[in-house]
PDB file of C-alpha atoms in Angstrom:
ATOM      1  CA  MET A  26       0.000   0.000   0.000  1.00  0.00           C
ATOM      2  CA  MET A  27       1.395   3.391  -0.930  1.00  0.00           C
ATOM      3  CA  ALA A  28       1.286   6.395   1.367  1.00  0.00           C
ATOM      4  CA  GLY A  29      -0.429   9.512   0.066  1.00  0.00           C
ATOM      5  CA  PHE A  30       0.931  13.029   0.090  1.00  0.00           C
ATOM      6  CA  GLY A  31       1.431  14.341   3.626  1.00  0.00           C
ATOM      7  CA  GLN A  32       0.694  10.970   5.190  1.00  0.00           C
ATOM      8  CA  GLY A  33       2.828   8.082   6.251  1.00  0.00           C
ATOM      9  CA  THR A  34       6.488   7.889   7.147  1.00  0.00           C
ATOM     10  CA  ARG A  35       7.835  10.642   4.887  1.00  0.00           C
ATOM     11  CA  ARG A  36       6.255  13.545   6.782  1.00  0.00           C
ATOM     12  CA  HIS A  37       9.571  14.586   8.394  1.00  0.00           C
ATOM     13  CA  PRO A  38      12.339  12.895   6.406  1.00  0.00           C
ATOM     14  CA  GLY A  39      15.680  12.659   8.136  1.00  0.00           C
ATOM     15  CA  SER A  40      14.477  14.154  11.392  1.00  0.00           C
ATOM     16  CA  ARG A  41      14.911  11.035  13.483  1.00  0.00           C
ATOM     17  CA  GLY A  42      18.226  10.916  15.310  1.00  0.00           C
ATOM     18  CA  ARG A  43      19.408  14.372  14.324  1.00  0.00           C
ATOM     19  CA  THR A  44      20.572  16.755  17.022  1.00  0.00           C
ATOM     20  CA  TRP A  45      21.090  19.746  14.697  1.00  0.00           C
ATOM     21  CA  SER A  46      24.808  19.770  15.501  1.00  0.00           C
ATOM     22  CA  TRP A  47      25.611  19.730  11.790  1.00  0.00           C
ATOM     23  CA  ASN A  48      24.301  23.289  11.457  1.00  0.00           C
ATOM     24  CA  ARG A  49      26.907  24.998  13.628  1.00  0.00           C
ATOM     25  CA  PRO A  50      30.680  24.677  13.883  1.00  0.00           C
ATOM     26  CA  ASP A  51      32.143  23.077  16.974  1.00  0.00           C
ATOM     27  CA  SER A  52      34.000  25.017  19.644  1.00  0.00           C
ATOM     28  CA  ALA A  53      37.467  24.121  18.369  1.00  0.00           C
ATOM     29  CA  THR A  54      36.645  25.483  14.919  1.00  0.00           C
ATOM     30  CA  LEU A  55      35.175  28.668  16.367  1.00  0.00           C
ATOM     31  CA  GLY A  56      38.264  29.162  18.523  1.00  0.00           C
ATOM     32  CA  ILE A  57      40.577  28.797  15.540  1.00  0.00           C
ATOM     33  CA  ILE A  58      38.444  31.112  13.381  1.00  0.00           C
ATOM     34  CA  GLY A  59      38.415  33.677  16.181  1.00  0.00           C
ATOM     35  CA  THR A  60      42.186  33.478  16.613  1.00  0.00           C
ATOM     36  CA  ILE A  61      42.751  33.960  12.880  1.00  0.00           C
ATOM     37  CA  CYS A  62      40.361  36.944  12.855  1.00  0.00           C
ATOM     38  CA  ALA A  63      42.120  38.472  15.869  1.00  0.00           C
ATOM     39  CA  ILE A  64      45.579  38.141  14.325  1.00  0.00           C
ATOM     40  CA  ALA A  65      44.400  39.464  10.962  1.00  0.00           C
ATOM     41  CA  GLY A  66      42.648  42.327  12.745  1.00  0.00           C
ATOM     42  CA  PHE A  67      45.975  43.712  13.913  1.00  0.00           C
ATOM     43  CA  PHE A  68      46.883  44.357  10.280  1.00  0.00           C
ATOM     44  CA  VAL A  69      43.579  45.170   8.532  1.00  0.00           C
ATOM     45  CA  LEU A  70      40.019  46.052   9.581  1.00  0.00           C
ATOM     46  CA  GLY A  71      40.609  45.769  13.306  1.00  0.00           C
ATOM     47  CA  ILE A  72      37.333  47.508  14.107  1.00  0.00           C
ATOM     48  CA  ILE A  73      35.461  44.670  12.363  1.00  0.00           C
ATOM     49  CA  LEU A  74      37.664  41.624  12.918  1.00  0.00           C
ATOM     50  CA  GLY A  75      38.239  42.390  16.606  1.00  0.00           C
ATOM     51  CA  PRO A  76      34.579  42.055  17.612  1.00  0.00           C
ATOM     52  CA  VAL A  77      34.226  39.013  15.324  1.00  0.00           C
ATOM     53  CA  ALA A  78      37.114  37.386  17.191  1.00  0.00           C
ATOM     54  CA  VAL A  79      35.556  38.253  20.558  1.00  0.00           C
ATOM     55  CA  VAL A  80      32.224  36.726  19.544  1.00  0.00           C
ATOM     56  CA  CYS A  81      33.870  33.593  18.126  1.00  0.00           C
ATOM     57  CA  GLY A  82      35.959  33.176  21.271  1.00  0.00           C
ATOM     58  CA  TRP A  83      32.926  33.697  23.512  1.00  0.00           C
ATOM     59  CA  LEU A  84      30.881  31.133  21.581  1.00  0.00           C
ATOM     60  CA  ALA A  85      33.783  28.680  21.562  1.00  0.00           C
ATOM     61  CA  MET A  86      34.030  28.955  25.349  1.00  0.00           C
ATOM     62  CA  GLY A  87      30.395  27.950  25.593  1.00  0.00           C
ATOM     63  CA  ARG A  88      29.126  31.459  26.443  1.00  0.00           C
ATOM     64  CA  SER A  89      30.448  31.124  29.963  1.00  0.00           C
ATOM     65  CA  TRP A  90      33.424  32.389  31.944  1.00  0.00           C
ATOM     66  CA  ALA A  91      33.300  29.519  34.436  1.00  0.00           C
ATOM     67  CA  GLY A  92      34.321  25.963  33.794  1.00  0.00           C
ATOM     68  CA  ALA A  93      37.419  24.070  32.873  1.00  0.00           C
ATOM     69  CA  ASN A  94      36.322  23.373  29.300  1.00  0.00           C
ATOM     70  CA  ARG A  95      37.959  26.518  27.914  1.00  0.00           C
ATOM     71  CA  SER A  96      40.160  25.838  24.947  1.00  0.00           C
ATOM     72  CA  VAL A  97      43.347  27.793  24.376  1.00  0.00           C
ATOM     73  CA  PRO A  98      42.376  29.118  20.913  1.00  0.00           C
ATOM     74  CA  ALA A  99      39.059  30.376  22.301  1.00  0.00           C
ATOM     75  CA  LEU A 100      40.757  32.258  25.114  1.00  0.00           C
ATOM     76  CA  VAL A 101      43.417  33.642  22.759  1.00  0.00           C
ATOM     77  CA  ALA A 102      40.684  34.777  20.330  1.00  0.00           C
ATOM     78  CA  LEU A 103      38.777  36.492  23.117  1.00  0.00           C
ATOM     79  CA  VAL A 104      41.789  38.322  24.563  1.00  0.00           C
ATOM     80  CA  LEU A 105      43.399  39.294  21.248  1.00  0.00           C
ATOM     81  CA  GLY A 106      40.016  40.321  19.827  1.00  0.00           C
ATOM     82  CA  ALA A 107      39.417  42.612  22.811  1.00  0.00           C
ATOM     83  CA  ILE A 108      42.897  44.157  22.473  1.00  0.00           C
ATOM     84  CA  ASP A 109      42.394  44.520  18.737  1.00  0.00           C
ATOM     85  CA  THR A 110      39.038  46.262  19.215  1.00  0.00           C
ATOM     86  CA  LEU A 111      40.441  48.568  21.872  1.00  0.00           C
ATOM     87  CA  LEU A 112      43.411  49.568  19.702  1.00  0.00           C
ATOM     88  CA  ALA A 113      41.126  50.204  16.720  1.00  0.00           C
ATOM     89  CA  VAL A 114      38.833  52.431  18.794  1.00  0.00           C
ATOM     90  CA  ILE A 115      41.819  54.363  20.176  1.00  0.00           C
ATOM     91  CA  TRP A 116      43.223  54.751  16.669  1.00  0.00           C
ATOM     92  CA  LEU A 117      39.873  55.976  15.324  1.00  0.00           C
ATOM     93  CA  ALA A 118      39.510  58.426  18.213  1.00  0.00           C
ATOM     94  CA  GLY A 119      42.998  59.757  17.548  1.00  0.00           C
ATOM     95  CA  ALA A 120      42.353  60.044  13.830  1.00  0.00           C
ATOM     96  CA  ALA A 121      39.168  62.001  14.425  1.00  0.00           C
ATOM     97  CA  THR A 122      40.809  64.898  16.250  1.00  0.00           C
ATOM     98  CA  TRP A 123      41.056  68.324  14.672  1.00  0.00           C
ATOM     99  CA  GLY A 124      44.832  68.385  14.388  1.00  0.00           C
ATOM    100  CA  ASN A 125      45.269  65.373  12.105  1.00  0.00           C
ATOM    101  CA  GLY A 126      43.598  66.768   9.015  1.00  0.00           C
ATOM    102  CA  VAL A 127      40.609  64.444   9.028  1.00  0.00           C
ATOM    103  CA  PHE A 128      38.135  67.324   9.287  1.00  0.00           C
TER     104      PHE A 128
END
């Protein structure tokens, strides 16, 4: 006997046994991506890549400060991303003064 449209076993194909972990990168990948963004942010686009590194590091640490499951790349991404963002903001504030010819 054949199942009709919208009835039978094909209503939600592939949903059994999936935990949706294939949609998002794991914490090690996020830590490495954040570290690469933080290092690249020291050379170009620090105001953009710094916050990206902070967010990637925060997500890689599991959105928590506590716990022993912190990976080294996640912590490096978080710290370097914060330094990178701070330096970019200081540089932009210094470039926006009257004496530097921006205005």
